[in-house]
mmCIF file of C-alpha atoms in Angstrom:
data_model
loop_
_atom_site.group_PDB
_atom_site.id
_atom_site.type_symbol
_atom_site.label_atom_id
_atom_site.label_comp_id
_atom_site.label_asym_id
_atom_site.label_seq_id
_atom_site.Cartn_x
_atom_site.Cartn_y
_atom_site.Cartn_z
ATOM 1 C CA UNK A 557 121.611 33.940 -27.072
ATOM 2 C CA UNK A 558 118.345 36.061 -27.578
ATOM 3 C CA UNK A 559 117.449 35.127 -23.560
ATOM 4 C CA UNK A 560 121.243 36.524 -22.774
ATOM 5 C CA UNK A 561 120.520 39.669 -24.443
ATOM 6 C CA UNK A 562 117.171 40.483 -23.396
ATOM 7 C CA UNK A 563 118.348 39.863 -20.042
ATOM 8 C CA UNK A 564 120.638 42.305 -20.349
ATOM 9 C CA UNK A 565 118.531 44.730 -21.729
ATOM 10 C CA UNK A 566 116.116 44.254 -18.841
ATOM 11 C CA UNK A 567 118.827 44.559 -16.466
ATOM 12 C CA UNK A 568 120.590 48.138 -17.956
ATOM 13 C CA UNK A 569 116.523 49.846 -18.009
ATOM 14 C CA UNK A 570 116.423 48.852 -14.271
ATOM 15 C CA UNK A 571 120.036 49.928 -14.035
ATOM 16 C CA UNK A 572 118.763 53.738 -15.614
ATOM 17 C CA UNK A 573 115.584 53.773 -14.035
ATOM 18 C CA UNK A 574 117.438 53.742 -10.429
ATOM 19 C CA UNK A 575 120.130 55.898 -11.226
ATOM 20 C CA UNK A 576 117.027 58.360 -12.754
ATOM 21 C CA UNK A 577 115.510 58.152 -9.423
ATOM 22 C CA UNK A 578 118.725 59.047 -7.401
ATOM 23 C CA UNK A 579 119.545 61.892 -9.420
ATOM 24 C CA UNK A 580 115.670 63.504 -8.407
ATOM 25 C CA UNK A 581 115.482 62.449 -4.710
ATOM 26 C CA UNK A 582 112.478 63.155 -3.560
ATOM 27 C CA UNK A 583 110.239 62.732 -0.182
ATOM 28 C CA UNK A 584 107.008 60.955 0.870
ATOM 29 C CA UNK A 585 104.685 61.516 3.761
ATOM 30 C CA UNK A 586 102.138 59.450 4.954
ATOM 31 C CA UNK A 587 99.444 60.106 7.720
ATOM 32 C CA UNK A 588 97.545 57.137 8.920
ATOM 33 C CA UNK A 589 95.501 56.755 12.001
ATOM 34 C CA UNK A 590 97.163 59.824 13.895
ATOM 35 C CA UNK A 591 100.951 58.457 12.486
ATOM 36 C CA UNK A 592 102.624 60.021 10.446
ATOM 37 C CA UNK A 593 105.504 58.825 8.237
ATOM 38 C CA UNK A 594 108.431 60.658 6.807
ATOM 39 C CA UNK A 595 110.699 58.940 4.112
ATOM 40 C CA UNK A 596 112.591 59.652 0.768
ATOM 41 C CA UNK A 597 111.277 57.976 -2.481
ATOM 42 C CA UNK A 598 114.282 55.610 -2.955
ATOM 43 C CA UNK A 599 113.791 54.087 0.766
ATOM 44 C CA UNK A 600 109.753 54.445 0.118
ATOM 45 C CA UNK A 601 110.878 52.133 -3.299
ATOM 46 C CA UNK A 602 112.985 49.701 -1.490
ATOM 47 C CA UNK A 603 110.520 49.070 1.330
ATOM 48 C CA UNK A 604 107.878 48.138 -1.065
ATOM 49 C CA UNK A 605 110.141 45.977 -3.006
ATOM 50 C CA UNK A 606 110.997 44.310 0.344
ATOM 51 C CA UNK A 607 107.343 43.762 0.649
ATOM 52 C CA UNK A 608 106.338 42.263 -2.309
ATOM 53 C CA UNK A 609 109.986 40.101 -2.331
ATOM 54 C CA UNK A 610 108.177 38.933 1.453
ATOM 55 C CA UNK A 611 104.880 38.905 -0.234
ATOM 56 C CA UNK A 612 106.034 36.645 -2.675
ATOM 57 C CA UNK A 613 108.413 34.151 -0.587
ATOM 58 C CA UNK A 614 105.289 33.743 1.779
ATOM 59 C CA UNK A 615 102.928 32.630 -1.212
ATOM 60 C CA UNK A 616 105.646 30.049 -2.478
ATOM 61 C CA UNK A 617 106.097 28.432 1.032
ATOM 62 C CA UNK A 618 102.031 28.380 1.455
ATOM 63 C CA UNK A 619 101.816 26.764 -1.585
ATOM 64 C CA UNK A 620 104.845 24.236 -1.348
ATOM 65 C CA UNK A 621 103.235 23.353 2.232
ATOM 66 C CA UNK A 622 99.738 22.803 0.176
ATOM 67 C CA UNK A 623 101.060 20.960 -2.182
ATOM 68 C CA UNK A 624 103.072 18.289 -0.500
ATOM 69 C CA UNK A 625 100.972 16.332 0.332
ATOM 70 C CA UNK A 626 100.064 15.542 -3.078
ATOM 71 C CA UNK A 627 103.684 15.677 -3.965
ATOM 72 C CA UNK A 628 104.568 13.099 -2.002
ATOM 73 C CA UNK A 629 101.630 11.001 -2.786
ATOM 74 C CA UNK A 630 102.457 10.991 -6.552
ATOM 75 C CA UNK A 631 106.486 10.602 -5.823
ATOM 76 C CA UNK A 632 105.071 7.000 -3.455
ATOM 77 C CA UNK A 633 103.088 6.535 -6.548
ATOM 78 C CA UNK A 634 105.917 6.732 -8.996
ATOM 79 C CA UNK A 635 108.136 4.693 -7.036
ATOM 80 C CA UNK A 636 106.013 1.936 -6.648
ATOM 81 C CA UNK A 637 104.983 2.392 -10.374
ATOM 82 C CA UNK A 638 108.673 2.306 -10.929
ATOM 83 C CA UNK A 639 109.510 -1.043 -8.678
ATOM 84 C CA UNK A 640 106.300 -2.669 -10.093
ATOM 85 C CA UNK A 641 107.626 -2.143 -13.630
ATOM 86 C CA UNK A 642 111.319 -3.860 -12.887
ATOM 87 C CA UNK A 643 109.827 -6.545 -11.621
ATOM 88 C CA UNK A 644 107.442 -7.208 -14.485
ATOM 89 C CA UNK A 645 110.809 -7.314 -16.358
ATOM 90 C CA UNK A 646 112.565 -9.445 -14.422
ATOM 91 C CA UNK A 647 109.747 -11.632 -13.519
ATOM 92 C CA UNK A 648 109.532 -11.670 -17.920
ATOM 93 C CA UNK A 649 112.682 -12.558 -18.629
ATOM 94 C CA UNK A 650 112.593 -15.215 -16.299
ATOM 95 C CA UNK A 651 109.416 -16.452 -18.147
ATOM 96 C CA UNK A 652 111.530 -16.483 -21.458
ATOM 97 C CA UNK A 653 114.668 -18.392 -19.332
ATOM 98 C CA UNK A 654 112.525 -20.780 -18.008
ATOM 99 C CA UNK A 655 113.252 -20.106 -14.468
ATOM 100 C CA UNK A 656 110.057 -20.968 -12.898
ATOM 101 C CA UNK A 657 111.280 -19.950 -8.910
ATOM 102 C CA UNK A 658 112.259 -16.760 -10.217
ATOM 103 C CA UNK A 659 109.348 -15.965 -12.901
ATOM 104 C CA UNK A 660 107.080 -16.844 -9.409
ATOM 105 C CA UNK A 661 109.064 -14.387 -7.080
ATOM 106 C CA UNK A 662 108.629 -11.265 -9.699
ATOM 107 C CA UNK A 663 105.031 -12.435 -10.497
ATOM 108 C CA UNK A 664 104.091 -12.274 -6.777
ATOM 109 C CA UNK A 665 105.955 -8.717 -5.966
ATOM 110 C CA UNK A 666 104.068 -7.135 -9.546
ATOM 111 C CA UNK A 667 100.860 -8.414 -8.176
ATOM 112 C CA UNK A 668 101.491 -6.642 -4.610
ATOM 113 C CA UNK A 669 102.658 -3.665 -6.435
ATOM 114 C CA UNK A 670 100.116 -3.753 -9.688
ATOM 115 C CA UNK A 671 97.394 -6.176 -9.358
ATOM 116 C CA UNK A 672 95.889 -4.628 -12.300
ATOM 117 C CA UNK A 673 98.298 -3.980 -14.586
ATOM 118 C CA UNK A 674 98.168 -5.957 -17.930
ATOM 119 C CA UNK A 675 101.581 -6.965 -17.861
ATOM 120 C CA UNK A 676 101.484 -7.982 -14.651
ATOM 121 C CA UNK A 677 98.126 -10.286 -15.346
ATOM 122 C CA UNK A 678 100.410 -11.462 -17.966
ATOM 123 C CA UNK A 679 103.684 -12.585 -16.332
ATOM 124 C CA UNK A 680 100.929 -14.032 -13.350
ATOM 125 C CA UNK A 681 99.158 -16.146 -16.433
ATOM 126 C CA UNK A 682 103.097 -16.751 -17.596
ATOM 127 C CA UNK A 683 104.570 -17.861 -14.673
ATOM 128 C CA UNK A 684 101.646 -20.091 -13.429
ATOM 129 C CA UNK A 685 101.702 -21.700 -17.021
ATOM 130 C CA UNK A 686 105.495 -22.186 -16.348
ATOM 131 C CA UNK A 687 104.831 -23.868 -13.480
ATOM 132 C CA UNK A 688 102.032 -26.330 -14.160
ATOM 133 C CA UNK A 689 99.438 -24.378 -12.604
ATOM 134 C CA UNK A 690 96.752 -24.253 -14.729
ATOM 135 C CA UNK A 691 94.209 -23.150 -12.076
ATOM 136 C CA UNK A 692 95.933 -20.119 -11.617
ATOM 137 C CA UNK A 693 96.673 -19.664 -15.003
ATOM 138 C CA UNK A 694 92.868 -19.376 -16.316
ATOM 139 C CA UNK A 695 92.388 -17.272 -13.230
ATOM 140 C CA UNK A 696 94.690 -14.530 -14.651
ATOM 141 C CA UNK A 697 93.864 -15.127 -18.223
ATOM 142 C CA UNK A 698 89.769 -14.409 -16.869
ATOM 143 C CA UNK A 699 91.251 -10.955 -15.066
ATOM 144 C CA UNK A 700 92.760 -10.018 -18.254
ATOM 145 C CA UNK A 701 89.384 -11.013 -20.611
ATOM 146 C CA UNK A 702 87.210 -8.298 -17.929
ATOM 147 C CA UNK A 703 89.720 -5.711 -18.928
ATOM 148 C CA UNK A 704 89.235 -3.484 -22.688
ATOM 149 C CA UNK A 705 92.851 -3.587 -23.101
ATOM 150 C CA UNK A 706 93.888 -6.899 -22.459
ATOM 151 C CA UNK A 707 90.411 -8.589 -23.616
ATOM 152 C CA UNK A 708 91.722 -10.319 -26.571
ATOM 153 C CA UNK A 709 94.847 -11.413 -25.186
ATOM 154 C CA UNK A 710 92.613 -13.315 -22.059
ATOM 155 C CA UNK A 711 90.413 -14.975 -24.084
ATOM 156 C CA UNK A 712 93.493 -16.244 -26.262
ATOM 157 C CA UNK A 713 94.747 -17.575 -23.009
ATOM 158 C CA UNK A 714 91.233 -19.077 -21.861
ATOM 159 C CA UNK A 715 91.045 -20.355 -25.065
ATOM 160 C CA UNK A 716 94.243 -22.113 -24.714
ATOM 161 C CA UNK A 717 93.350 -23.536 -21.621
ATOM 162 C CA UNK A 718 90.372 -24.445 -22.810
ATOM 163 C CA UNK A 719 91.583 -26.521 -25.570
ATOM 164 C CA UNK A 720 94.135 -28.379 -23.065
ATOM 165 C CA UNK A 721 90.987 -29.022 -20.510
ATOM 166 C CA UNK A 722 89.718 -30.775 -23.917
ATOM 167 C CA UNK A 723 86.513 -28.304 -23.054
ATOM 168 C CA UNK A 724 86.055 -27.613 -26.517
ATOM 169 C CA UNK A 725 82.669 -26.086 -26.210
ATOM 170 C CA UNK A 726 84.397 -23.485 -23.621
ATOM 171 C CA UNK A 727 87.163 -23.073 -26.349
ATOM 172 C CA UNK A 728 84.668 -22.391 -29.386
ATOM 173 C CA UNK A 729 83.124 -19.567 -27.306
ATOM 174 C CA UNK A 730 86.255 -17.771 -26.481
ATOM 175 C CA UNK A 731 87.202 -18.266 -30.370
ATOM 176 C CA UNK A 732 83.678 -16.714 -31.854
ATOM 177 C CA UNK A 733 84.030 -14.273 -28.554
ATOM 178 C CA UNK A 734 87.449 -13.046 -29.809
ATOM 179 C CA UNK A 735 86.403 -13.237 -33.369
ATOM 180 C CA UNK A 736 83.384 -10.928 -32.738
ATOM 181 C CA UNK A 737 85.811 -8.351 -31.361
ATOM 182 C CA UNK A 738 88.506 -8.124 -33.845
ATOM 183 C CA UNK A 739 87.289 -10.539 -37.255
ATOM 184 C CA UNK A 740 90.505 -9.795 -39.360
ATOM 185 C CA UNK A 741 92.667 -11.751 -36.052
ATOM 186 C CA UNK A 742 93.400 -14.924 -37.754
ATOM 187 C CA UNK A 743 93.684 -17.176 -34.502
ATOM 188 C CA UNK A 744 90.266 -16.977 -33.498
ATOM 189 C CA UNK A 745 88.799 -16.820 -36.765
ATOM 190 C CA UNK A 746 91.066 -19.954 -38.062
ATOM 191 C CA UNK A 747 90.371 -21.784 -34.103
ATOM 192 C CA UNK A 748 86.377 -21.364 -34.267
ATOM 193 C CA UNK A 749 86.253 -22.308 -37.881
ATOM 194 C CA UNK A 750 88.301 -25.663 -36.926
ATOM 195 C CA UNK A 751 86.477 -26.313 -33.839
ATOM 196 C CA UNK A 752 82.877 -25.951 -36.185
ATOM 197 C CA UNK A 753 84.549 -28.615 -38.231
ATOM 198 C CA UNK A 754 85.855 -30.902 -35.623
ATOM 199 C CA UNK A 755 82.231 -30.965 -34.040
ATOM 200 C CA UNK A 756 80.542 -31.972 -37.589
ATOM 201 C CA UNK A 757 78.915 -28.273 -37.840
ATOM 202 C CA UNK A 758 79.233 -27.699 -41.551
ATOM 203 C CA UNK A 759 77.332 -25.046 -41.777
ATOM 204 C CA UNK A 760 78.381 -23.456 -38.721
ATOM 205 C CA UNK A 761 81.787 -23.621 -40.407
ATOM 206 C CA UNK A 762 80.340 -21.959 -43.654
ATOM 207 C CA UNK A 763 79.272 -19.759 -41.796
ATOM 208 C CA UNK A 764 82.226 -18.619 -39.860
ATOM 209 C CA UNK A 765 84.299 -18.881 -43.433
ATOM 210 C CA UNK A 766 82.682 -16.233 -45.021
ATOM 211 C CA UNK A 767 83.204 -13.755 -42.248
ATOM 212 C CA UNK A 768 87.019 -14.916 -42.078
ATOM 213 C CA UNK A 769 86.742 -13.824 -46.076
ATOM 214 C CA UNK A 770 84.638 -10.895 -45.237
ATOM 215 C CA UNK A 771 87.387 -9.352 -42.363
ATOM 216 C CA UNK A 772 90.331 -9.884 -45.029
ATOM 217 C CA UNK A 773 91.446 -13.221 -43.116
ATOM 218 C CA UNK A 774 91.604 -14.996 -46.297
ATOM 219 C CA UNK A 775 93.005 -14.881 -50.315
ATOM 220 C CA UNK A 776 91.022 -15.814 -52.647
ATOM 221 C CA UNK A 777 92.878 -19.366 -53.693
ATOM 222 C CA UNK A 778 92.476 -19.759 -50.230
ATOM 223 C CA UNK A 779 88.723 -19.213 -49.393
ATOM 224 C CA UNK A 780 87.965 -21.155 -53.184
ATOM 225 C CA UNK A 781 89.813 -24.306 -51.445
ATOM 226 C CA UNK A 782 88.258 -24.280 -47.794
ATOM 227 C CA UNK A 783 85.092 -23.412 -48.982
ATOM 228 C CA UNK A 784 84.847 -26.083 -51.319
ATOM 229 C CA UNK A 785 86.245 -28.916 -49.181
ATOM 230 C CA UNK A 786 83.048 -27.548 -46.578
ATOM 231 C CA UNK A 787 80.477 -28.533 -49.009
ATOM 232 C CA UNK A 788 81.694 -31.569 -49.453
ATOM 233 C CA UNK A 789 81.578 -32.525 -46.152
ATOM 234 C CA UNK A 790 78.378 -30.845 -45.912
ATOM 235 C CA UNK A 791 77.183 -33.150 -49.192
ATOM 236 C CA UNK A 792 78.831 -36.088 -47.226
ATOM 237 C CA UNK A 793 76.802 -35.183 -44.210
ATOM 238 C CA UNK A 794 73.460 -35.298 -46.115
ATOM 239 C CA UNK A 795 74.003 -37.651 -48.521
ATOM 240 C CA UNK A 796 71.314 -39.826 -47.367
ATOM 241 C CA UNK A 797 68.735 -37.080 -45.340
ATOM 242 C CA UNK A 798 69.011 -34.659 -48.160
ATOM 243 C CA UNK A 799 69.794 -36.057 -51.218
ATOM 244 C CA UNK A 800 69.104 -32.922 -53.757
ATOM 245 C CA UNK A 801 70.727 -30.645 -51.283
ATOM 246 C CA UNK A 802 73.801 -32.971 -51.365
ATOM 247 C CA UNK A 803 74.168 -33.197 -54.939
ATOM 248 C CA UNK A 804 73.648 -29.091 -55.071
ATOM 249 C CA UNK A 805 76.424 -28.254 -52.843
ATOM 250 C CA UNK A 806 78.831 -31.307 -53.919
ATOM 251 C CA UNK A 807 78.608 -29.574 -57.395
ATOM 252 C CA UNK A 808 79.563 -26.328 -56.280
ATOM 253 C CA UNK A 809 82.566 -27.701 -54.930
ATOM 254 C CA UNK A 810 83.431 -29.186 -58.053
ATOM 255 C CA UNK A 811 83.515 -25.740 -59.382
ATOM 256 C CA UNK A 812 85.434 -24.029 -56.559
ATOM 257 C CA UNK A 813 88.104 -26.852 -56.941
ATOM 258 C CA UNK A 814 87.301 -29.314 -59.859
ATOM 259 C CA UNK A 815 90.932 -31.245 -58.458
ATOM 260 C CA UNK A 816 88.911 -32.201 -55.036
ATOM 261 C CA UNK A 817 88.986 -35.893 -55.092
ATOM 262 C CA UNK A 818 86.137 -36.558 -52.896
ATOM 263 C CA UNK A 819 83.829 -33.650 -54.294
ATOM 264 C CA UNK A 820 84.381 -35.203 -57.681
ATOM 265 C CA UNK A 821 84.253 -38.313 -56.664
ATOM 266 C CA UNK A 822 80.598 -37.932 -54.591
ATOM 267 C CA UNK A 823 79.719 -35.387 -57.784
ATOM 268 C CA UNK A 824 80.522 -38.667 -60.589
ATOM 269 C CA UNK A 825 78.287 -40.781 -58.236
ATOM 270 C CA UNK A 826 74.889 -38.408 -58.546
ATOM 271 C CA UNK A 827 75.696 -38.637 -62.217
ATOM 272 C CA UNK A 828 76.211 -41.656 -62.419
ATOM 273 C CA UNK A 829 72.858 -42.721 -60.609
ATOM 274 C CA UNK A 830 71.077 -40.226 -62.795
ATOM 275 C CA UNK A 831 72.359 -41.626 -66.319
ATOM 276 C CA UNK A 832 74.352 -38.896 -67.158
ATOM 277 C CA UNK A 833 77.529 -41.281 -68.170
ATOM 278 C CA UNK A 834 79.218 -38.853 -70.055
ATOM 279 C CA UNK A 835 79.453 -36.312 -67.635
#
């Protein structure tokens, strides 16, 4: 409504400006390189108008001309931008359906069209996966892990693969990798502390506990319990290299979780051996 009316208003002061100018006619001459020119003030007004109307339509055609070029390079990009984008969609949902022909077809058409997109690495890893080909798979899953956005979610995936391969030692550095990055994500914390376990590294695994407790990973019932079936292990482990350090951390696990059977039970033995029966 305001735009209406100030348009109007703009419109009536040209509207009395002109009819000003008619009612005091007036004349113009101009001498110019031995020419001389002879005209009334309203014509004078017009012709100058005419110009800069030229002047103006000139400019806009100079500078559509210019900017084609660039015009149509962004409209190519778009489109392919848009087609790459459907068929990461599709190619997605075919993931999710199972269709492994189909998941393929999109997979190969958003690698033409975006072979660096993240969610096309993605539904390439997906659809390989889908199809039993791991090769291809780890390939994608490596893209992703060289790219800051997607860096987490490859080494999830090499990780993954890893741990089918059975390469576990590939799989614990993609874990601790991944936990370096971001310590509060739980998979690779919780994956790098079992894989310290499964390989007998106790205090490795220690280790990589506290910084699961330290990143918020963990409550505090929680940590107590893990932390106190590690030292037994770790007691277990050096029950006959390291007898003192045994009994030292086999105790502390008593107190963490005095209703560990095989901390108490290792923790009556020292006791036992050192004549204090009533404890």
């Amino acid at each position: 409504m305001i735009r209406v009316a100030f348009f109007l208003v703009v419109v009536g002061l040209i509207a009395l400006g002109v009819t000003w100018l008619a009612d005091r006619p007036g004349e113009v001459a101009v001498t110019w390189l031995g020419w001389r020119i002879e005209t009334s003030l309203m014509v004078l007004l017009a012709a100058l108008l005419a110009l800069v109307a030229a002047c103006m339509l000139a400019w806009s055609i100079l500078r559509g001309l210019w900017r084609s070029p660039r015009k149509m390079t962004e409209a190519m990009r778009n489109r392919r931008e848009s087609r790459s984008q459907r068929a990461i969609m599709h190619g997605l949902i075919a993931v999710g359906a199972g269709d492994v022909r189909a998941a393929q077809r999109y997979a190969e058409e958003a690698r033409k069209l975006a072979p660096d997109d993240p969610l096309s690495l993605l539904l390439t890893a997906q659809s390989a996966q889908l199809g039993g080909d791991r090769t291809a798979a780890e390939r994608a899953f490596r893209r992703m892990a060289g790219h800051g956005r997607t860096k987490l979610l490859g080494l999830r995936g090499m990780f993954i693969e890893a741990q089918r391969r059975d390469y576990m030692a590939g799989a614990r550095a993609y874990a601790e990798e991944a936990a370096k990055i971001a310590p509060s994500l739980p998979w690779a914390g919780n994956a790098a502390l079992q894989i310290r376990c499964a390989s007998g590294d106790w205090a490795g695994a220690l280790d990589m506990l506290e910084k699961n407790r330290a990143a918020g990973a963990l409550d505090r019932a929680a940590y107590r319990r893990q932390r106190a079936v590690l030292l037994t292990a770790r007691a277990l482990a050096l029950e006959e290299s390291e007898r003192e350090t045994s009994q030292a951390l086999v105790y502390e696990a008593v107190k963490l979780a005095p209703d560990l059977v095989p901390a108490v039970a290792l923790a009556a033995r020292y006791l036992a051996e050192g004549g204090d029966l009533r404890k």
